[in-house]
mmCIF file of N, CA and C in Angstrom:
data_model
loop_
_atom_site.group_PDB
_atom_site.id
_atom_site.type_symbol
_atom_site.label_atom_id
_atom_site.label_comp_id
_atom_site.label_asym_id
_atom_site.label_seq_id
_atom_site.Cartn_x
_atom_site.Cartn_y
_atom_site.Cartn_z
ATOM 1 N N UNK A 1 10.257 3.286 22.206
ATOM 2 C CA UNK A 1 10.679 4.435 21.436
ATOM 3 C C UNK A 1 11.065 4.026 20.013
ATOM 4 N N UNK A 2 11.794 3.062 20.093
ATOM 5 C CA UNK A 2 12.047 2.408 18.598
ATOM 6 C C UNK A 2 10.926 2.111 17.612
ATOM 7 N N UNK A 3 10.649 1.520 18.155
ATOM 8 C CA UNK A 3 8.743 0.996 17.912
ATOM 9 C C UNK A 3 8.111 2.143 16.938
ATOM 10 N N UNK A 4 8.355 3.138 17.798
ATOM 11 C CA UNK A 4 7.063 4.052 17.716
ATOM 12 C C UNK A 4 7.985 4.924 16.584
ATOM 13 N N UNK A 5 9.314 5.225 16.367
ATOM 14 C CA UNK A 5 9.676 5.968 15.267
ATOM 15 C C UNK A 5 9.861 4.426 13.930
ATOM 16 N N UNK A 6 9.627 3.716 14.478
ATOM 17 C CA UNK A 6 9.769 2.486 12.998
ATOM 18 C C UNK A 6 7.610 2.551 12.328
ATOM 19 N N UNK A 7 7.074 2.680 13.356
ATOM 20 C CA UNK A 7 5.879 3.110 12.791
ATOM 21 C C UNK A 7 5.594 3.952 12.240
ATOM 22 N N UNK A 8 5.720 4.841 13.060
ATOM 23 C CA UNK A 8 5.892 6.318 12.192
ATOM 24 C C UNK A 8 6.361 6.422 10.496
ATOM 25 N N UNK A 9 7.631 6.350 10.246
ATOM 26 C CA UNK A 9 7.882 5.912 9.086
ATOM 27 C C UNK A 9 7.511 5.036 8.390
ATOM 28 N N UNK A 10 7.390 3.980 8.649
ATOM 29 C CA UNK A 10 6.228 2.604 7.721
ATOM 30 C C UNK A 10 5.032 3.706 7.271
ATOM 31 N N UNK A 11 4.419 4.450 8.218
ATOM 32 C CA UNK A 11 2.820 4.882 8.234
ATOM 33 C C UNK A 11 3.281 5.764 7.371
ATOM 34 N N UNK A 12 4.206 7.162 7.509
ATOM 35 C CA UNK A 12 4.526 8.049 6.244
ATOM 36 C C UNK A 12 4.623 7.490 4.979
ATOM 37 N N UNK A 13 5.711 6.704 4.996
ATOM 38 C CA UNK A 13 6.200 6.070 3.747
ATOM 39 C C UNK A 13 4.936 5.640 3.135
ATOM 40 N N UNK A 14 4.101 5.008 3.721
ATOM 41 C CA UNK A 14 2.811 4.241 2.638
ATOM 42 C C UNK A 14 1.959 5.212 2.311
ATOM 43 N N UNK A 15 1.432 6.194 3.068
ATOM 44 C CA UNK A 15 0.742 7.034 2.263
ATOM 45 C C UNK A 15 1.515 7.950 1.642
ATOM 46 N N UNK A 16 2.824 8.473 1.666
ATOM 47 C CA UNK A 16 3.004 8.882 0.387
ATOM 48 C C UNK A 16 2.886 7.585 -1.246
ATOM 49 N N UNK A 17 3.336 6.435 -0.957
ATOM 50 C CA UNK A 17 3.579 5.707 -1.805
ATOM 51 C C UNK A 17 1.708 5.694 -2.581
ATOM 52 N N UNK A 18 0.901 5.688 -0.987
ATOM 53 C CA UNK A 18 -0.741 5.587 -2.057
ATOM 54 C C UNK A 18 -0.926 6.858 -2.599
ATOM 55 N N UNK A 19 -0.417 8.117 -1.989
ATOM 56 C CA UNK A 19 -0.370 9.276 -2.735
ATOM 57 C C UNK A 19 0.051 9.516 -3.918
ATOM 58 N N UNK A 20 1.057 9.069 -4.348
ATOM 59 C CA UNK A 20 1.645 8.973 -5.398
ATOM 60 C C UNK A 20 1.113 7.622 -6.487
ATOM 61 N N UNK A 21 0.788 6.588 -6.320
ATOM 62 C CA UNK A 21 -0.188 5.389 -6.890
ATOM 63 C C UNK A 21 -1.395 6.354 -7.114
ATOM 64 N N UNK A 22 -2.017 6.738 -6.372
ATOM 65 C CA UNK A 22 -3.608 7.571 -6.861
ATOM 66 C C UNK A 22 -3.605 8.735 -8.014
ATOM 67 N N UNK A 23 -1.702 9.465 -8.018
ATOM 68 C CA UNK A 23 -1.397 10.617 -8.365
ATOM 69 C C UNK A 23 -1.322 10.327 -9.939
ATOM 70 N N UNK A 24 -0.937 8.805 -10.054
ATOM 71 C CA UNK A 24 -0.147 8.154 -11.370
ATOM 72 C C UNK A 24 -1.364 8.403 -12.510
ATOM 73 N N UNK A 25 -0.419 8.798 -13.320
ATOM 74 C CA UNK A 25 -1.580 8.814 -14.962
ATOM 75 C C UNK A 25 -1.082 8.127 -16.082
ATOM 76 N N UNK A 26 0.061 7.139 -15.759
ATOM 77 C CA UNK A 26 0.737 6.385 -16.514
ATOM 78 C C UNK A 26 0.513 5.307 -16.404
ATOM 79 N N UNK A 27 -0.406 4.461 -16.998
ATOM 80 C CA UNK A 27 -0.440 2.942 -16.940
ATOM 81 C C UNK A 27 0.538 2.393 -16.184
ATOM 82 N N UNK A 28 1.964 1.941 -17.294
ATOM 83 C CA UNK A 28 2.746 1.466 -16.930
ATOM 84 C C UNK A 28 3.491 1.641 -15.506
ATOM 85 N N UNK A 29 3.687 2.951 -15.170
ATOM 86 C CA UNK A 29 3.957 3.331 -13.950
ATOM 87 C C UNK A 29 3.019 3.179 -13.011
ATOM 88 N N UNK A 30 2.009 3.132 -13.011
ATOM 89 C CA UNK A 30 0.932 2.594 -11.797
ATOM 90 C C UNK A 30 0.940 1.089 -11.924
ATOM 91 N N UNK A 31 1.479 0.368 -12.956
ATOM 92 C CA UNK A 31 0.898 -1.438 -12.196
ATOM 93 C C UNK A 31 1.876 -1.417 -11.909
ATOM 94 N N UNK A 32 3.493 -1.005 -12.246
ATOM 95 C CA UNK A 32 4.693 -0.937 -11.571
ATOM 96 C C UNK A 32 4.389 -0.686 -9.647
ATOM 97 N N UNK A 33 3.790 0.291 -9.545
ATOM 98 C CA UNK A 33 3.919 0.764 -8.107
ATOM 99 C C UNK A 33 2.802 -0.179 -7.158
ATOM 100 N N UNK A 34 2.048 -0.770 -8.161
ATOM 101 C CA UNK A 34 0.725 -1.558 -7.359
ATOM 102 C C UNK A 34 1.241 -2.454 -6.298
ATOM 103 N N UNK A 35 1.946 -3.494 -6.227
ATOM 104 C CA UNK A 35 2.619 -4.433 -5.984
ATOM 105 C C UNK A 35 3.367 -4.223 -4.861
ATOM 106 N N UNK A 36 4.080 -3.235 -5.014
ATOM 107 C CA UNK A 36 4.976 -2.523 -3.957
ATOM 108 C C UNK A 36 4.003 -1.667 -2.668
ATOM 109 N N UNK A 37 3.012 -0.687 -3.371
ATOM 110 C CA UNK A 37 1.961 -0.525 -2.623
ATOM 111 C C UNK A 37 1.170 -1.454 -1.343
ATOM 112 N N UNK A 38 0.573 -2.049 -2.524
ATOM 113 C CA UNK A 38 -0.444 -3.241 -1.509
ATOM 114 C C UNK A 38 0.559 -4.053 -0.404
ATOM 115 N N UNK A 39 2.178 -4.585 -0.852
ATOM 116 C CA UNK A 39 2.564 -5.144 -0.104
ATOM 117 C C UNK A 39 2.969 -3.950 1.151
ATOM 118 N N UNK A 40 2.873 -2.602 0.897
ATOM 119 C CA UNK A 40 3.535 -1.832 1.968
ATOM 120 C C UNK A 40 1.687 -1.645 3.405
ATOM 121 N N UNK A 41 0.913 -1.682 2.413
ATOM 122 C CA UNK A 41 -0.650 -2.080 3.520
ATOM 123 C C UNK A 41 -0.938 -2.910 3.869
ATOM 124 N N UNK A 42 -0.169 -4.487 3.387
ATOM 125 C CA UNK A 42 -0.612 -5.462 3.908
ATOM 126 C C UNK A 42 0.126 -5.403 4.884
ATOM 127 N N UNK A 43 1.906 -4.989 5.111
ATOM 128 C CA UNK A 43 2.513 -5.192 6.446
ATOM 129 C C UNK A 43 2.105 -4.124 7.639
ATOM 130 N N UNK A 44 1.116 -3.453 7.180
ATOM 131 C CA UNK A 44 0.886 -2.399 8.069
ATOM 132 C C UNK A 44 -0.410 -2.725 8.864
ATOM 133 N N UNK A 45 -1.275 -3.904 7.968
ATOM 134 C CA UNK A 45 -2.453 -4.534 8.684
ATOM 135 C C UNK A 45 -2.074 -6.103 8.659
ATOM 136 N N UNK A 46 -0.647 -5.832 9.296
ATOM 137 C CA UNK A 46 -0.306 -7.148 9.933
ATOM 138 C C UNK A 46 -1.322 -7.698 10.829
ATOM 139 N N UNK A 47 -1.581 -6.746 12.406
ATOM 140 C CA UNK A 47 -2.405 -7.680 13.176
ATOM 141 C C UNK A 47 -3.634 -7.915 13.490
ATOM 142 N N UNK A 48 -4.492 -7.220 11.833
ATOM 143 C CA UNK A 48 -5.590 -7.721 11.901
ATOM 144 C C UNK A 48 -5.804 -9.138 11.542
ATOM 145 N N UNK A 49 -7.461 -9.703 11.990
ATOM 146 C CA UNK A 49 -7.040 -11.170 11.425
ATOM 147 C C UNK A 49 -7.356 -11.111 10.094
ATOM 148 N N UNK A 50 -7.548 -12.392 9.771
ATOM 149 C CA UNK A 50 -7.157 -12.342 8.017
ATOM 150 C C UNK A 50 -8.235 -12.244 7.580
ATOM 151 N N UNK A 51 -9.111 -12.330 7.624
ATOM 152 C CA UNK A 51 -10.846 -12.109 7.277
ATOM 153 C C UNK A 51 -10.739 -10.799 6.256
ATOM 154 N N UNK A 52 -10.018 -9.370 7.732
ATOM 155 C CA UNK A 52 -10.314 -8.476 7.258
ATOM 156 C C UNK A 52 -9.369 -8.182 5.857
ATOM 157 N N UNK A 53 -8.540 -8.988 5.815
ATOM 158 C CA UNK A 53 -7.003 -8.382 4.591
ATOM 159 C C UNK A 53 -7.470 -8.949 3.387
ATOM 160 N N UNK A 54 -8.300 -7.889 2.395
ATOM 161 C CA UNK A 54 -8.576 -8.868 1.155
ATOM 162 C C UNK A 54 -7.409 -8.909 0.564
ATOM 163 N N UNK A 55 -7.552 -10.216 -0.075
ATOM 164 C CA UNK A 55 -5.918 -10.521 -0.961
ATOM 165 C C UNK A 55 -5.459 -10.032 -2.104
ATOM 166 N N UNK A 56 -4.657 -10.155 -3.027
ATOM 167 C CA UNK A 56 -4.704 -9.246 -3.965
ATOM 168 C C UNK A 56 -5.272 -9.740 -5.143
ATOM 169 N N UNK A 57 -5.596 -10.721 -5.084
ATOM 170 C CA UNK A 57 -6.291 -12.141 -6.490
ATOM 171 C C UNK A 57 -7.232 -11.283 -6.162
ATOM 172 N N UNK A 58 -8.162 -10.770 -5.177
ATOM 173 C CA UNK A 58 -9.540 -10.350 -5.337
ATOM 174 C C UNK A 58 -9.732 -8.851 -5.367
ATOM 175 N N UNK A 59 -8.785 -8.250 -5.226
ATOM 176 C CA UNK A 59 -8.966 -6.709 -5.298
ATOM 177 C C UNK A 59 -9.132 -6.320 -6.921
ATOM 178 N N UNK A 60 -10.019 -5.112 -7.220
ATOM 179 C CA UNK A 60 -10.307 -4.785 -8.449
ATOM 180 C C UNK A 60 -9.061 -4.242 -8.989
ATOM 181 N N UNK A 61 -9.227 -5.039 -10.594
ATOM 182 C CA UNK A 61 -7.443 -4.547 -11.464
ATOM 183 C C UNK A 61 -7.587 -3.274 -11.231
ATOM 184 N N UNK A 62 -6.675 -2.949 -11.381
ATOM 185 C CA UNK A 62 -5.920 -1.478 -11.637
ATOM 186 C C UNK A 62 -5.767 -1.121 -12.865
ATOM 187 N N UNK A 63 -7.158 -1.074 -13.904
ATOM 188 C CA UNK A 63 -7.124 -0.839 -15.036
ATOM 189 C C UNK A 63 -7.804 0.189 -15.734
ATOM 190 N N UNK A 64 -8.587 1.097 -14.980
ATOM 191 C CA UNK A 64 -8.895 2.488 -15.526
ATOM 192 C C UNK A 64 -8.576 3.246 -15.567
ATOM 193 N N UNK A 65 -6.717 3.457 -16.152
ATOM 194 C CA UNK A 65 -6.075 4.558 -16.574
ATOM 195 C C UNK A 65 -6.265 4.234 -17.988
ATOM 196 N N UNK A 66 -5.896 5.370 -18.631
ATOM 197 C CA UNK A 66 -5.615 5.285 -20.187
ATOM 198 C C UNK A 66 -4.398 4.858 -20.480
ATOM 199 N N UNK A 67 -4.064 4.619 -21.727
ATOM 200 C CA UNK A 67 -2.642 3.625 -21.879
ATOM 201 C C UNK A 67 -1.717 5.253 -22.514
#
């Protein structure tokens, strides 16, 4: 039961957080939230193996907002 309401919330919490990262039209405020983001999907694809978790050195910048 614990489990399953600590998932629950992890799983809400991150897609609002990518909701709000996708929502961003502020440079500065989107590489702010990047970081915090990716680390809230990487703990959520904890038990895949690592093959599938690209890292963040290789994911495309986060640079086609306007400044």
């Amino acid at each position: 039961e614990t489990r399953n309401e600590r998932n629950r919330y992890q799983h809400k919490t991150t897609r609002n957080a990518v909701r709000d990262l996708r929502a961003a039209t502020d440079k500065k405020a989107a590489a702010k939230l990047l970081p915090e983001v990716s680390s809230m999907l990487d703990k959520l694809a904890w038990p895949l193996p690592p093959i599938y978790i690209l890292p963040l050195a290789y994911r495309e910048p986060y640079n086609t907002l306007p400044e």
